[in-house]
């Protein structure tokens, strides 16, 4: 039974041969995982958050494990857009896999600067605007929790690039749908969700916070129900393709997001547990389609809404 | 190159309270591993604990294809590992940048300067990777050229688990314990301070952060080069997530964060910035 199934999706102009990409910040620039899998099998590779200038990031310890999840406070350590553009993107382009660059900054101008520099960079298929990083003082969540700020960043980026622009939303808001509507109106081509949930943990023996940054972002299986809910609500309200993520660890988890309305999915924390998990998920989705008689993945997107209400 | 492997557990020994030694059947690891490198082990069968645990390679036998890891009970992950007696264990490895082997009578960056002894210093469970280093130093240089001094410290005599294996390799070992139950009553760094009064060529150290900090200070004062193996909390173990950083500064350069999992765990002692 090896019926050919179509897994190609269009994520707001980013064409992916299957709906699986990597979550920014969990997959480096891809090459780190090359010993474990064939990167060319991925639907896209989403790389680490990139800022105008190099960033040191937060002091260690940067992670803490929590039940079925982890907190991180990396603080957007990266080598800056120029080095990413000159040294890394050409090598990634050679793989022939669409590359999504996650961009961040302190100000609207920062986002626009990075976006402008990446316009036309080799291999880049789209930008993911990170307005939802809980681990930096400025930028990040400051835009991600205010619909007007989010719309402003989106417009600024759209005006300087011809690339598809996806806006990554934070679950740390009262009204996620309002955020989604604001960036959709500002011209976003797609939405991605969710970034990590703001959290913290305390070392009871030493009586102090476990993370150097005190608070961090929660990811992993523990956040999945929150993320599925986010995708479900936004899918109902906004007509933009969604990149769903948050605790995806296997094909069934990925399908949950697709059925809730995600056009594609990103796998993050699970890469740390199993470096081959992305390709296993791709194979698992194909198996599911064959076993359940679906020829085209697009039939599954948002399908749960038809029986859900 | 690192691989994701299912390796068979041959045995699990419990040589001291709370310390375990797993013997793994892993021929490719035994061939490729270098001292100071580590394995990233999957401890749980479900999602708790979620992340892998980094454990150093304690020793290898290239003939039999066996690899040893030695670990101390520290929490849930190591408790689960301690229960394993047989079956398959999922490991990623060999990972990280290991110790630079100082070779006698060679030229190049790893050549011995002939200026004196090599010192290998371990504290507590930190001595685990040093047995592998001693195996390789013996293979590279024999025991006397250059002479190697092994200094091992622990809380008490019962925790001095690397002394016997080191002696089996032919090394003379000096001991220090916190409680005075064996050797010098005091920190192992006192032994180092004593040794550094005579010329030394290179120092390798692994152990708790407080000990390594003192080691780096002593080396800086004596002007002796060396390497220290650091630990930090890890997620990916392969350089992708930037979780495991430590602060370093290269001579004349700026301080920046480097990844313990790929830029280390072994670092030039002169480059580590301690708080
Ligand atoms: C490169 C490297 C090599 C190591 N080699 C050895 C070895 O040979 N033998 C040995 O006994 N131990 C070694 N450790 C320490 C070992 O990884 C920790 O003791 C272990 O992860 C604790 O896990 P746990 O679930 O039992 O404890 P928990 O306390 O439940 O762990 C909770 C979290 O803290 C992390 N953590 C706790 N202690 C440490 C630590 N010291 N370093 C890094 N992360 C830590 C865990 O990985 C986990 O994410 C090494 C650590 C590193 C980084
Ligand atoms: C270590 C780590 C680093 C991350 N770095 C970034 C980042 O640079 N930019 C970003 O938009 N999201 C970042 N994230 C968030 C992930 O991309 C993702 O949204 C989140 O982890 C939820 O997915 P998961 O549960 O599958 O990990 C990071 C997450 C982790 C765990
Ligand atoms: S553990 Fe991920 S970079 Fe070191």
mmCIF file of C-alpha atoms in Angstrom, chain A residues 25-28 32-33 35-36 48 56-70 74 77-78 210 219-221 224 253 269 272-276, chain B residues 1-4 40 42 47-53 76 90 92-93 95 232-236 238-247 255-259 275:
data_model
loop_
_atom_site.group_PDB
_atom_site.id
_atom_site.type_symbol
_atom_site.label_atom_id
_atom_site.label_comp_id
_atom_site.label_asym_id
_atom_site.label_seq_id
_atom_site.Cartn_x
_atom_site.Cartn_y
_atom_site.Cartn_z
ATOM 1 C CA UNK A 25 15.772 28.496 18.214
ATOM 2 C CA UNK A 26 15.536 24.747 18.650
ATOM 3 C CA UNK A 27 17.243 23.651 15.436
ATOM 4 C CA UNK A 28 20.174 26.060 15.221
ATOM 5 C CA UNK A 32 23.836 20.741 13.802
ATOM 6 C CA UNK A 33 21.242 18.051 13.002
ATOM 7 C CA UNK A 35 24.506 13.830 11.387
ATOM 8 C CA UNK A 36 21.061 12.544 12.384
ATOM 9 C CA UNK A 48 17.269 30.984 15.124
ATOM 10 C CA UNK A 56 25.265 37.937 23.877
ATOM 11 C CA UNK A 57 22.091 36.488 25.301
ATOM 12 C CA UNK A 58 21.204 35.905 28.942
ATOM 13 C CA UNK A 59 23.483 34.625 31.714
ATOM 14 C CA UNK A 60 23.347 30.882 32.492
ATOM 15 C CA UNK A 61 21.680 28.771 33.691
ATOM 16 C CA UNK A 62 19.448 29.261 30.681
ATOM 17 C CA UNK A 63 17.178 26.253 30.998
ATOM 18 C CA UNK A 64 15.285 24.371 33.659
ATOM 19 C CA UNK A 65 13.335 21.196 33.224
ATOM 20 C CA UNK A 66 9.694 21.130 34.330
ATOM 21 C CA UNK A 67 7.070 18.362 34.156
ATOM 22 C CA UNK A 68 6.847 17.293 30.493
ATOM 23 C CA UNK A 69 8.442 20.540 29.446
ATOM 24 C CA UNK A 70 11.240 23.004 29.875
ATOM 25 C CA UNK A 74 18.309 32.118 25.958
ATOM 26 C CA UNK A 77 21.911 35.071 21.471
ATOM 27 C CA UNK A 78 22.876 35.302 17.786
ATOM 28 C CA UNK A 210 16.500 28.285 38.712
ATOM 29 C CA UNK A 219 7.798 24.736 25.844
ATOM 30 C CA UNK A 220 7.340 21.035 25.249
ATOM 31 C CA UNK A 221 4.406 18.623 25.648
ATOM 32 C CA UNK A 224 0.373 21.555 23.635
ATOM 33 C CA UNK A 253 0.417 15.707 17.792
ATOM 34 C CA UNK A 269 11.649 21.002 22.017
ATOM 35 C CA UNK A 272 16.200 17.779 21.853
ATOM 36 C CA UNK A 273 14.627 14.509 22.868
ATOM 37 C CA UNK A 274 14.921 12.827 19.472
ATOM 38 C CA UNK A 275 17.007 14.555 16.798
ATOM 39 C CA UNK A 276 15.210 12.549 14.091
ATOM 40 C CA UNK B 1 30.775 11.714 13.703
ATOM 41 C CA UNK B 2 28.116 11.620 16.336
ATOM 42 C CA UNK B 3 25.280 9.188 15.831
ATOM 43 C CA UNK B 4 21.949 8.300 17.374
ATOM 44 C CA UNK B 40 23.607 12.272 25.625
ATOM 45 C CA UNK B 42 17.727 9.037 27.037
ATOM 46 C CA UNK B 47 7.961 12.337 28.838
ATOM 47 C CA UNK B 48 9.251 12.766 32.348
ATOM 48 C CA UNK B 49 12.051 13.623 32.565
ATOM 49 C CA UNK B 50 11.782 14.945 29.049
ATOM 50 C CA UNK B 51 15.346 15.889 28.216
ATOM 51 C CA UNK B 52 18.399 13.727 27.727
ATOM 52 C CA UNK B 53 21.198 13.663 30.284
ATOM 53 C CA UNK B 76 15.181 11.593 38.422
ATOM 54 C CA UNK B 90 19.363 5.231 23.311
ATOM 55 C CA UNK B 92 23.704 10.272 21.048
ATOM 56 C CA UNK B 93 27.446 10.484 20.750
ATOM 57 C CA UNK B 95 29.653 14.525 21.534
ATOM 58 C CA UNK B 232 26.184 23.135 32.222
ATOM 59 C CA UNK B 233 22.522 22.270 31.789
ATOM 60 C CA UNK B 234 21.924 20.955 28.300
ATOM 61 C CA UNK B 235 18.966 20.489 26.027
ATOM 62 C CA UNK B 236 20.085 19.540 22.500
ATOM 63 C CA UNK B 238 24.742 19.385 19.732
ATOM 64 C CA UNK B 239 25.118 23.144 19.573
ATOM 65 C CA UNK B 240 21.672 24.071 18.290
ATOM 66 C CA UNK B 241 19.790 25.576 21.223
ATOM 67 C CA UNK B 242 22.355 27.768 23.044
ATOM 68 C CA UNK B 243 21.184 26.484 26.431
ATOM 69 C CA UNK B 244 24.523 25.337 27.780
ATOM 70 C CA UNK B 245 26.738 28.383 27.541
ATOM 71 C CA UNK B 246 29.630 29.427 29.743
ATOM 72 C CA UNK B 247 31.484 32.734 29.677
ATOM 73 C CA UNK B 255 34.084 38.031 26.894
ATOM 74 C CA UNK B 256 31.442 35.960 25.182
ATOM 75 C CA UNK B 257 29.257 32.922 25.727
ATOM 76 C CA UNK B 258 30.311 29.628 24.235
ATOM 77 C CA UNK B 259 28.468 26.335 24.146
ATOM 78 C CA UNK B 275 31.945 34.549 38.557
#
